Amino acid sequence: NCGVCSCWSRTPLRQWMLQRGQNTVVAESGPSQTSTVTVPNAATNRLVGRWLVGCSGLVLGAVVLGGVTRLTESGLSMVDWHLVKEMKPPRSQAEWEAEFSKYQQFPEFKIMNHDMTLTEFKFIFYMEWGHRMWGRLVGLAYILPTMYFWKKGYFNRSMKARVLGLCGFVFFQGLLGWYMVKSGLEEKPESYDIPRVSQYRLASHLGSALLLYCASLWTGLTLMLPANKLPDSKRVLQLRRFAKGTGALVLLTALSGAFVAGLDAGLVYNSFPKMGEYWIPDDLLAFSPTIKNFFENPTTVQFDHRVLAIGSLAAITGLYFFSRRMHLPRRAKIAISCLTAMAYTQVALGICTLLLYVPTPLAATHQSGSVALLTFAIWVLAELRKVAK
């Protein structure tokens, strides 16, 4: 029989079928026996799922590294963008001096860092360079396996659309990153504020990264984890809706954090639970028109982030107690417990970051915690998903 299979593996018929991209291969194992292997199947789905979860991990790394780059004020150190050329950093003294000379022509150096040395510039340059190189690694991690799995026939029609969307989103994310950086390089004669990127573009850049992360993680988990057989009862339906609303609130809170970072709003009202001496500060709606306060007033932005964070904590706590009254699979219970524990940890990190005037290590941990919280929310949704009939 082994001889027959070996011969089959070398036959022109099988080679022709593989070249044609057939998804079903029939192998003769004896005079009257055949075995059929169809792809995609459970094994290939698990493999694709692990790949997507791994990609989401790389996106998580990019988000964390981007946060640290922002906190160390390194994001404007590279003043141009080249897909391939910038992959090689300066090596010689002359190359470093040329790069530093370019940086000196822009507002951040003129207003904030006019006494910066070349050694100090190298640090912020390498921070931004590392972030950009990580972004390229993310792109390769999506695109190259996509080509391989596509050729092997591991994607059905629905999955093909998803992975194309994910790959396109990675490319869009890179362009959006440079669009964000450009906003911090522009001369603004009418403004005496320190140079910083637009908080709108920063929130868009972070938001698109989080959407890419959520989509990759959700797709990967649903391929890897077998769906739990939950009853179609009213309480299960309510739990699913509750979990979806809670996940959306967690995502919205993370996005509001981008406005806090973009406006340095963590450096105003460094007290808790009150803001200074007030529960609601006097300058909450100081800007006109009123809608402008929610995106450009540091006081309002911090106030909104506090409210959303407390709201997320309350929603997750409610979800936990609601789920305790139900008979759920063990994995689902663990996921909800992890989400709850992370929520309290994240709120504690946020309060400490605020009270200590945003030290970089603690602030970076808090920003990473927001993605960890989002991760557990996605896991909960994956465990509670409805089984397709």
GROMACS .gro file of C-alpha atoms in nm:
model
  389
    1ASN     CA    1   0.000   0.000   0.000
    2CYS     CA    2   0.284   0.241   0.088
    3GLY     CA    3   0.430   0.174  -0.255
    4VAL     CA    4   0.100   0.263  -0.420
    5CYS     CA    5   0.073   0.589  -0.219
    6SER     CA    6   0.433   0.675  -0.303
    7CYS     CA    7   0.365   0.621  -0.670
    8TRP     CA    8   0.048   0.829  -0.642
    9SER     CA    9   0.244   1.118  -0.488
   10ARG     CA   10   0.460   1.129  -0.800
   11THR     CA   11   0.195   1.079  -1.065
   12PRO     CA   12   0.139   1.351  -1.325
   13LEU     CA   13  -0.235   1.348  -1.234
   14ARG     CA   14  -0.170   1.463  -0.878
   15GLN     CA   15   0.080   1.728  -0.992
   16TRP     CA   16  -0.172   1.857  -1.244
   17MET     CA   17  -0.445   1.874  -0.978
   18LEU     CA   18  -0.220   2.068  -0.739
   19GLN     CA   19  -0.121   2.308  -1.016
   20ARG     CA   20  -0.487   2.364  -1.093
   21GLY     CA   21  -0.546   2.455  -0.727
   22GLN     CA   22  -0.791   2.175  -0.660
   23ASN     CA   23  -0.913   2.161  -0.302
   24THR     CA   24  -0.977   1.786  -0.303
   25VAL     CA   25  -0.714   1.519  -0.353
   26VAL     CA   26  -0.809   1.151  -0.380
   27ALA     CA   27  -0.536   0.903  -0.289
   28GLU     CA   28  -0.564   0.533  -0.363
   29SER     CA   29  -0.459   0.325  -0.062
   30GLY     CA   30  -0.540  -0.014  -0.210
   31PRO     CA   31  -0.715  -0.191  -0.493
   32SER     CA   32  -1.062  -0.094  -0.368
   33GLN     CA   33  -0.997   0.178  -0.107
   34THR     CA   34  -0.967   0.554  -0.144
   35SER     CA   35  -0.915   0.837   0.104
   36THR     CA   36  -1.024   1.195   0.040
   37VAL     CA   37  -0.854   1.501   0.190
   38THR     CA   38  -1.050   1.825   0.152
   39VAL     CA   39  -0.912   2.169   0.230
   40PRO     CA   40  -0.992   2.388   0.408
   41ASN     CA   41  -1.063   2.149   0.697
   42ALA     CA   42  -1.042   2.158   1.077
   43ALA     CA   43  -0.663   2.113   1.076
   44THR     CA   44  -0.597   2.388   0.821
   45ASN     CA   45  -0.842   2.617   1.000
   46ARG     CA   46  -0.646   2.576   1.324
   47LEU     CA   47  -0.325   2.654   1.139
   48VAL     CA   48  -0.473   2.969   0.985
   49GLY     CA   49  -0.617   3.061   1.325
   50ARG     CA   50  -0.276   3.035   1.494
   51TRP     CA   51  -0.125   3.251   1.220
   52LEU     CA   52  -0.387   3.524   1.269
   53VAL     CA   53  -0.351   3.516   1.647
   54GLY     CA   54   0.025   3.549   1.597
   55CYS     CA   55  -0.033   3.845   1.365
   56SER     CA   56  -0.256   4.007   1.626
   57GLY     CA   57   0.032   3.966   1.872
   58LEU     CA   58   0.260   4.157   1.637
   59VAL     CA   59  -0.003   4.432   1.605
   60LEU     CA   60  -0.016   4.445   1.984
   61GLY     CA   61   0.362   4.493   1.985
   62ALA     CA   62   0.326   4.779   1.735
   63VAL     CA   63   0.063   4.949   1.953
   64VAL     CA   64   0.280   4.919   2.265
   65LEU     CA   65   0.592   5.038   2.083
   66GLY     CA   66   0.395   5.326   1.932
   67GLY     CA   67   0.279   5.428   2.279
   68VAL     CA   68   0.634   5.428   2.413
   69THR     CA   69   0.748   5.625   2.108
   70ARG     CA   70   0.480   5.883   2.184
   71LEU     CA   71   0.564   5.897   2.556
   72THR     CA   72   0.935   5.950   2.488
   73GLU     CA   73   0.848   6.221   2.232
   74SER     CA   74   1.036   6.034   1.961
   75GLY     CA   75   0.770   6.022   1.690
   76LEU     CA   76   0.885   6.333   1.499
   77SER     CA   77   1.254   6.241   1.482
   78MET     CA   78   1.228   6.093   1.130
   79VAL     CA   79   1.112   6.375   0.905
   80ASP     CA   80   1.058   6.180   0.582
   81TRP     CA   81   0.917   5.844   0.478
   82HIS     CA   82   1.060   5.587   0.236
   83LEU     CA   83   0.935   5.230   0.221
   84VAL     CA   84   1.274   5.069   0.154
   85LYS     CA   85   1.541   5.340   0.184
   86GLU     CA   86   1.481   5.412   0.554
   87MET     CA   87   1.517   5.046   0.651
   88LYS     CA   88   1.890   5.112   0.682
   89PRO     CA   89   1.959   5.362   0.962
   90PRO     CA   90   2.253   5.606   0.951
   91ARG     CA   91   2.588   5.437   1.017
   92SER     CA   92   2.868   5.687   0.977
   93GLN     CA   93   2.916   6.013   1.164
   94ALA     CA   94   2.845   6.207   0.846
   95GLU     CA   95   2.515   6.023   0.790
   96TRP     CA   96   2.405   6.091   1.148
   97GLU     CA   97   2.492   6.458   1.121
   98ALA     CA   98   2.298   6.484   0.795
   99GLU     CA   99   1.992   6.322   0.955
  100PHE     CA  100   2.022   6.548   1.260
  101SER     CA  101   2.051   6.850   1.031
  102LYS     CA  102   1.719   6.758   0.866
  103TYR     CA  103   1.552   6.727   1.207
  104GLN     CA  104   1.683   7.072   1.308
  105GLN     CA  105   1.479   7.234   1.031
  106PHE     CA  106   1.146   7.142   1.190
  107PRO     CA  107   0.942   7.298   1.474
  108GLU     CA  108   1.006   7.034   1.741
  109PHE     CA  109   1.379   7.107   1.742
  110LYS     CA  110   1.338   7.484   1.712
  111ILE     CA  111   1.085   7.515   1.996
  112MET     CA  112   1.149   7.221   2.230
  113ASN     CA  113   1.483   7.058   2.160
  114HIS     CA  114   1.710   7.342   2.044
  115ASP     CA  115   1.978   7.230   2.291
  116MET     CA  116   1.959   6.860   2.196
  117THR     CA  117   2.285   6.677   2.134
  118LEU     CA  118   2.351   6.424   1.860
  119THR     CA  119   2.361   6.144   2.117
  120GLU     CA  120   2.016   6.242   2.245
  121PHE     CA  121   1.888   6.259   1.888
  122LYS     CA  122   2.011   5.906   1.820
  123PHE     CA  123   1.790   5.776   2.101
  124ILE     CA  124   1.466   5.929   1.971
  125PHE     CA  125   1.560   5.837   1.614
  126TYR     CA  126   1.607   5.472   1.701
  127MET     CA  127   1.274   5.470   1.890
  128GLU     CA  128   1.085   5.590   1.583
  129TRP     CA  129   1.293   5.375   1.347
  130GLY     CA  130   1.216   5.066   1.558
  131HIS     CA  131   0.846   5.146   1.545
  132ARG     CA  132   0.853   5.180   1.167
  133MET     CA  133   1.053   4.861   1.119
  134TRP     CA  134   0.810   4.675   1.342
  135GLY     CA  135   0.532   4.800   1.118
  136ARG     CA  136   0.708   4.651   0.816
  137LEU     CA  137   0.745   4.321   1.003
  138VAL     CA  138   0.370   4.324   1.066
  139GLY     CA  139   0.309   4.378   0.695
  140LEU     CA  140   0.528   4.084   0.597
  141ALA     CA  141   0.364   3.863   0.862
  142TYR     CA  142   0.026   3.924   0.699
  143ILE     CA  143   0.116   3.927   0.330
  144LEU     CA  144   0.363   3.636   0.291
  145PRO     CA  145   0.156   3.368   0.472
  146THR     CA  146  -0.155   3.495   0.292
  147MET     CA  147   0.011   3.417  -0.041
  148TYR     CA  148   0.119   3.073   0.081
  149PHE     CA  149  -0.216   2.971   0.232
  150TRP     CA  150  -0.403   3.105  -0.071
  151LYS     CA  151  -0.192   2.892  -0.303
  152LYS     CA  152  -0.244   2.584  -0.082
  153GLY     CA  153  -0.622   2.633  -0.093
  154TYR     CA  154  -0.659   2.688   0.284
  155PHE     CA  155  -0.907   2.976   0.241
  156ASN     CA  156  -1.272   2.947   0.148
  157ARG     CA  157  -1.442   3.235  -0.031
  158SER     CA  158  -1.535   3.414   0.291
  159MET     CA  159  -1.185   3.381   0.436
  160LYS     CA  160  -1.029   3.512   0.116
  161ALA     CA  161  -1.229   3.832   0.150
  162ARG     CA  162  -1.127   3.864   0.516
  163VAL     CA  163  -0.755   3.820   0.465
  164LEU     CA  164  -0.754   4.058   0.169
  165GLY     CA  165  -0.925   4.312   0.392
  166LEU     CA  166  -0.671   4.258   0.669
  167CYS     CA  167  -0.375   4.296   0.432
  168GLY     CA  168  -0.526   4.610   0.284
  169PHE     CA  169  -0.580   4.747   0.632
  170VAL     CA  170  -0.212   4.694   0.716
  171PHE     CA  171  -0.111   4.902   0.414
  172PHE     CA  172  -0.366   5.170   0.505
  173GLN     CA  173  -0.231   5.176   0.861
  174GLY     CA  174   0.120   5.253   0.737
  175LEU     CA  175  -0.001   5.544   0.524
  176LEU     CA  176  -0.211   5.675   0.811
  177GLY     CA  177   0.093   5.667   1.038
  178TRP     CA  178   0.291   5.892   0.805
  179TYR     CA  179  -0.013   6.120   0.760
  180MET     CA  180  -0.020   6.155   1.140
  181VAL     CA  181   0.352   6.233   1.165
  182LYS     CA  182   0.323   6.502   0.895
  183SER     CA  183   0.080   6.696   1.114
  184GLY     CA  184   0.354   6.739   1.374
  185LEU     CA  185   0.610   6.860   1.121
  186GLU     CA  186   0.405   7.151   0.991
  187GLU     CA  187   0.500   7.509   1.076
  188LYS     CA  188   0.224   7.684   1.273
  189PRO     CA  189   0.319   8.051   1.312
  190GLU     CA  190  -0.012   8.137   1.479
  191SER     CA  191   0.042   7.879   1.756
  192TYR     CA  192   0.278   7.905   2.054
  193ASP     CA  193   0.203   7.553   2.170
  194ILE     CA  194   0.463   7.277   2.167
  195PRO     CA  195   0.475   7.083   1.837
  196ARG     CA  196   0.265   6.768   1.850
  197VAL     CA  197   0.078   6.550   1.606
  198SER     CA  198  -0.292   6.609   1.551
  199GLN     CA  199  -0.495   6.430   1.817
  200TYR     CA  200  -0.751   6.347   1.547
  201ARG     CA  201  -0.490   6.171   1.334
  202LEU     CA  202  -0.338   6.004   1.641
  203ALA     CA  203  -0.680   5.867   1.739
  204SER     CA  204  -0.737   5.751   1.380
  205HIS     CA  205  -0.398   5.578   1.371
  206LEU     CA  206  -0.457   5.403   1.704
  207GLY     CA  207  -0.818   5.325   1.618
  208SER     CA  208  -0.727   5.157   1.289
  209ALA     CA  209  -0.456   4.955   1.468
  210LEU     CA  210  -0.707   4.840   1.730
  211LEU     CA  211  -0.960   4.745   1.462
  212LEU     CA  212  -0.692   4.544   1.281
  213TYR     CA  213  -0.600   4.379   1.611
  214CYS     CA  214  -0.961   4.295   1.700
  215ALA     CA  215  -1.042   4.160   1.353
  216SER     CA  216  -0.731   3.939   1.346
  217LEU     CA  217  -0.777   3.812   1.701
  218TRP     CA  218  -1.149   3.744   1.657
  219THR     CA  219  -1.099   3.556   1.330
  220GLY     CA  220  -0.807   3.359   1.472
  221LEU     CA  221  -0.989   3.259   1.791
  222THR     CA  222  -1.305   3.153   1.608
  223LEU     CA  223  -1.093   2.927   1.385
  224MET     CA  224  -0.892   2.782   1.673
  225LEU     CA  225  -1.152   2.743   1.947
  226PRO     CA  226  -1.447   2.508   1.894
  227ALA     CA  227  -1.776   2.691   1.947
  228ASN     CA  228  -1.951   2.626   2.279
  229LYS     CA  229  -2.295   2.471   2.251
  230LEU     CA  230  -2.504   2.725   2.437
  231PRO     CA  231  -2.883   2.699   2.459
  232ASP     CA  232  -3.087   2.947   2.257
  233SER     CA  233  -3.244   3.088   2.572
  234LYS     CA  234  -3.341   3.446   2.647
  235ARG     CA  235  -3.073   3.476   2.917
  236VAL     CA  236  -2.795   3.361   2.683
  237LEU     CA  237  -2.914   3.610   2.422
  238GLN     CA  238  -2.907   3.886   2.685
  239LEU     CA  239  -2.557   3.782   2.793
  240ARG     CA  240  -2.432   3.800   2.433
  241ARG     CA  241  -2.578   4.149   2.389
  242PHE     CA  242  -2.435   4.258   2.722
  243ALA     CA  243  -2.090   4.129   2.623
  244LYS     CA  244  -2.103   4.304   2.284
  245GLY     CA  245  -2.201   4.636   2.441
  246THR     CA  246  -1.928   4.600   2.701
  247GLY     CA  247  -1.667   4.525   2.433
  248ALA     CA  248  -1.773   4.834   2.238
  249LEU     CA  249  -1.742   5.046   2.554
  250VAL     CA  250  -1.391   4.911   2.619
  251LEU     CA  251  -1.289   4.999   2.261
  252LEU     CA  252  -1.437   5.348   2.293
  253THR     CA  253  -1.248   5.403   2.619
  254ALA     CA  254  -0.921   5.301   2.451
  255LEU     CA  255  -0.988   5.546   2.166
  256SER     CA  256  -1.057   5.826   2.413
  257GLY     CA  257  -0.714   5.752   2.558
  258ALA     CA  258  -0.563   5.853   2.224
  259PHE     CA  259  -0.707   6.203   2.268
  260VAL     CA  260  -0.568   6.212   2.622
  261ALA     CA  261  -0.223   6.124   2.483
  262GLY     CA  262  -0.250   6.362   2.188
  263LEU     CA  263  -0.336   6.662   2.409
  264ASP     CA  264  -0.117   6.562   2.707
  265ALA     CA  265  -0.442   6.572   2.901
  266GLY     CA  266  -0.297   6.341   3.165
  267LEU     CA  267  -0.097   6.637   3.295
  268VAL     CA  268  -0.401   6.841   3.400
  269TYR     CA  269  -0.598   6.774   3.719
  270ASN     CA  270  -0.366   6.513   3.864
  271SER     CA  271  -0.606   6.413   4.141
  272PHE     CA  272  -0.869   6.146   4.191
  273PRO     CA  273  -1.163   6.101   4.228
  274LYS     CA  274  -1.220   6.477   4.207
  275MET     CA  275  -1.066   6.699   3.943
  276GLY     CA  276  -0.892   6.950   4.164
  277GLU     CA  277  -1.153   7.061   4.418
  278TYR     CA  278  -1.450   6.984   4.196
  279TRP     CA  279  -1.635   6.680   4.069
  280ILE     CA  280  -1.708   6.875   3.749
  281PRO     CA  281  -1.438   7.137   3.672
  282ASP     CA  282  -1.525   7.494   3.577
  283ASP     CA  283  -1.344   7.484   3.244
  284LEU     CA  284  -1.519   7.169   3.121
  285LEU     CA  285  -1.695   7.360   2.841
  286ALA     CA  286  -1.459   7.654   2.803
  287PHE     CA  287  -1.422   7.626   2.424
  288SER     CA  288  -1.672   7.745   2.166
  289PRO     CA  289  -1.852   7.583   1.993
  290THR     CA  290  -1.934   7.331   2.266
  291ILE     CA  291  -1.858   7.022   2.055
  292LYS     CA  292  -1.496   7.139   2.024
  293ASN     CA  293  -1.439   7.072   2.395
  294PHE     CA  294  -1.481   6.696   2.353
  295PHE     CA  295  -1.183   6.674   2.116
  296GLU     CA  296  -0.961   6.976   2.186
  297ASN     CA  297  -1.008   7.077   2.551
  298PRO     CA  298  -0.765   6.876   2.770
  299THR     CA  299  -0.995   6.908   3.071
  300THR     CA  300  -1.297   6.771   2.887
  301VAL     CA  301  -1.094   6.496   2.721
  302GLN     CA  302  -0.962   6.377   3.058
  303PHE     CA  303  -1.310   6.402   3.214
  304ASP     CA  304  -1.457   6.192   2.930
  305HIS     CA  305  -1.183   5.931   2.968
  306ARG     CA  306  -1.256   5.904   3.341
  307VAL     CA  307  -1.628   5.862   3.282
  308LEU     CA  308  -1.577   5.602   3.008
  309ALA     CA  309  -1.326   5.409   3.222
  310ILE     CA  310  -1.560   5.398   3.521
  311GLY     CA  311  -1.846   5.305   3.289
  312SER     CA  312  -1.642   5.020   3.141
  313LEU     CA  313  -1.553   4.894   3.489
  314ALA     CA  314  -1.918   4.903   3.596
  315ALA     CA  315  -2.030   4.723   3.277
  316ILE     CA  316  -1.768   4.450   3.316
  317THR     CA  317  -1.858   4.403   3.682
  318GLY     CA  318  -2.223   4.374   3.585
  319LEU     CA  319  -2.136   4.122   3.315
  320TYR     CA  320  -1.942   3.915   3.568
  321PHE     CA  321  -2.230   3.896   3.818
  322PHE     CA  322  -2.487   3.834   3.546
  323SER     CA  323  -2.279   3.544   3.410
  324ARG     CA  324  -2.240   3.389   3.758
  325ARG     CA  325  -2.615   3.319   3.764
  326MET     CA  326  -2.588   3.104   3.452
  327HIS     CA  327  -2.445   2.763   3.368
  328LEU     CA  328  -2.167   2.846   3.123
  329PRO     CA  329  -1.882   2.634   2.981
  330ARG     CA  330  -1.560   2.647   3.179
  331ARG     CA  331  -1.368   2.842   2.912
  332ALA     CA  332  -1.634   3.112   2.900
  333LYS     CA  333  -1.625   3.151   3.280
  334ILE     CA  334  -1.246   3.181   3.277
  335ALA     CA  335  -1.260   3.444   3.001
  336ILE     CA  336  -1.513   3.658   3.189
  337SER     CA  337  -1.311   3.627   3.512
  338CYS     CA  338  -0.993   3.736   3.332
  339LEU     CA  339  -1.177   4.031   3.178
  340THR     CA  340  -1.301   4.140   3.521
  341ALA     CA  341  -0.961   4.109   3.688
  342MET     CA  342  -0.794   4.304   3.406
  343ALA     CA  343  -1.057   4.579   3.428
  344TYR     CA  344  -0.979   4.650   3.794
  345THR     CA  345  -0.605   4.631   3.724
  346GLN     CA  346  -0.638   4.877   3.436
  347VAL     CA  347  -0.837   5.129   3.640
  348ALA     CA  348  -0.577   5.108   3.918
  349LEU     CA  349  -0.298   5.166   3.663
  350GLY     CA  350  -0.483   5.465   3.522
  351ILE     CA  351  -0.531   5.626   3.863
  352CYS     CA  352  -0.166   5.573   3.957
  353THR     CA  353  -0.051   5.715   3.622
  354LEU     CA  354  -0.259   6.026   3.681
  355LEU     CA  355  -0.155   6.082   4.043
  356LEU     CA  356   0.217   6.038   3.962
  357TYR     CA  357   0.209   6.286   3.670
  358VAL     CA  358   0.237   6.029   3.389
  359PRO     CA  359   0.577   5.860   3.439
  360THR     CA  360   0.676   5.690   3.115
  361PRO     CA  361   0.703   5.327   3.240
  362LEU     CA  362   0.369   5.342   3.421
  363ALA     CA  363   0.195   5.524   3.135
  364ALA     CA  364   0.326   5.266   2.886
  365THR     CA  365   0.195   4.987   3.110
  366HIS     CA  366  -0.144   5.158   3.127
  367GLN     CA  367  -0.160   5.190   2.749
  368SER     CA  368  -0.065   4.824   2.711
  369GLY     CA  369  -0.331   4.736   2.966
  370SER     CA  370  -0.600   4.887   2.746
  371VAL     CA  371  -0.512   4.640   2.470
  372ALA     CA  372  -0.498   4.353   2.720
  373LEU     CA  373  -0.848   4.448   2.837
  374LEU     CA  374  -0.967   4.456   2.477
  375THR     CA  375  -0.808   4.114   2.424
  376PHE     CA  376  -1.009   3.957   2.705
  377ALA     CA  377  -1.325   4.123   2.575
  378ILE     CA  378  -1.269   3.963   2.232
  379TRP     CA  379  -1.204   3.628   2.399
  380VAL     CA  380  -1.532   3.653   2.589
  381LEU     CA  381  -1.719   3.729   2.266
  382ALA     CA  382  -1.552   3.434   2.093
  383GLU     CA  383  -1.659   3.199   2.374
  384LEU     CA  384  -2.017   3.327   2.367
  385ARG     CA  385  -2.056   3.333   1.989
  386LYS     CA  386  -2.355   3.164   1.834
  387VAL     CA  387  -2.292   2.833   1.660
  388ALA     CA  388  -2.366   2.853   1.288
  389LYS     CA  389  -2.635   2.605   1.188
   0.00000   0.00000   0.00000
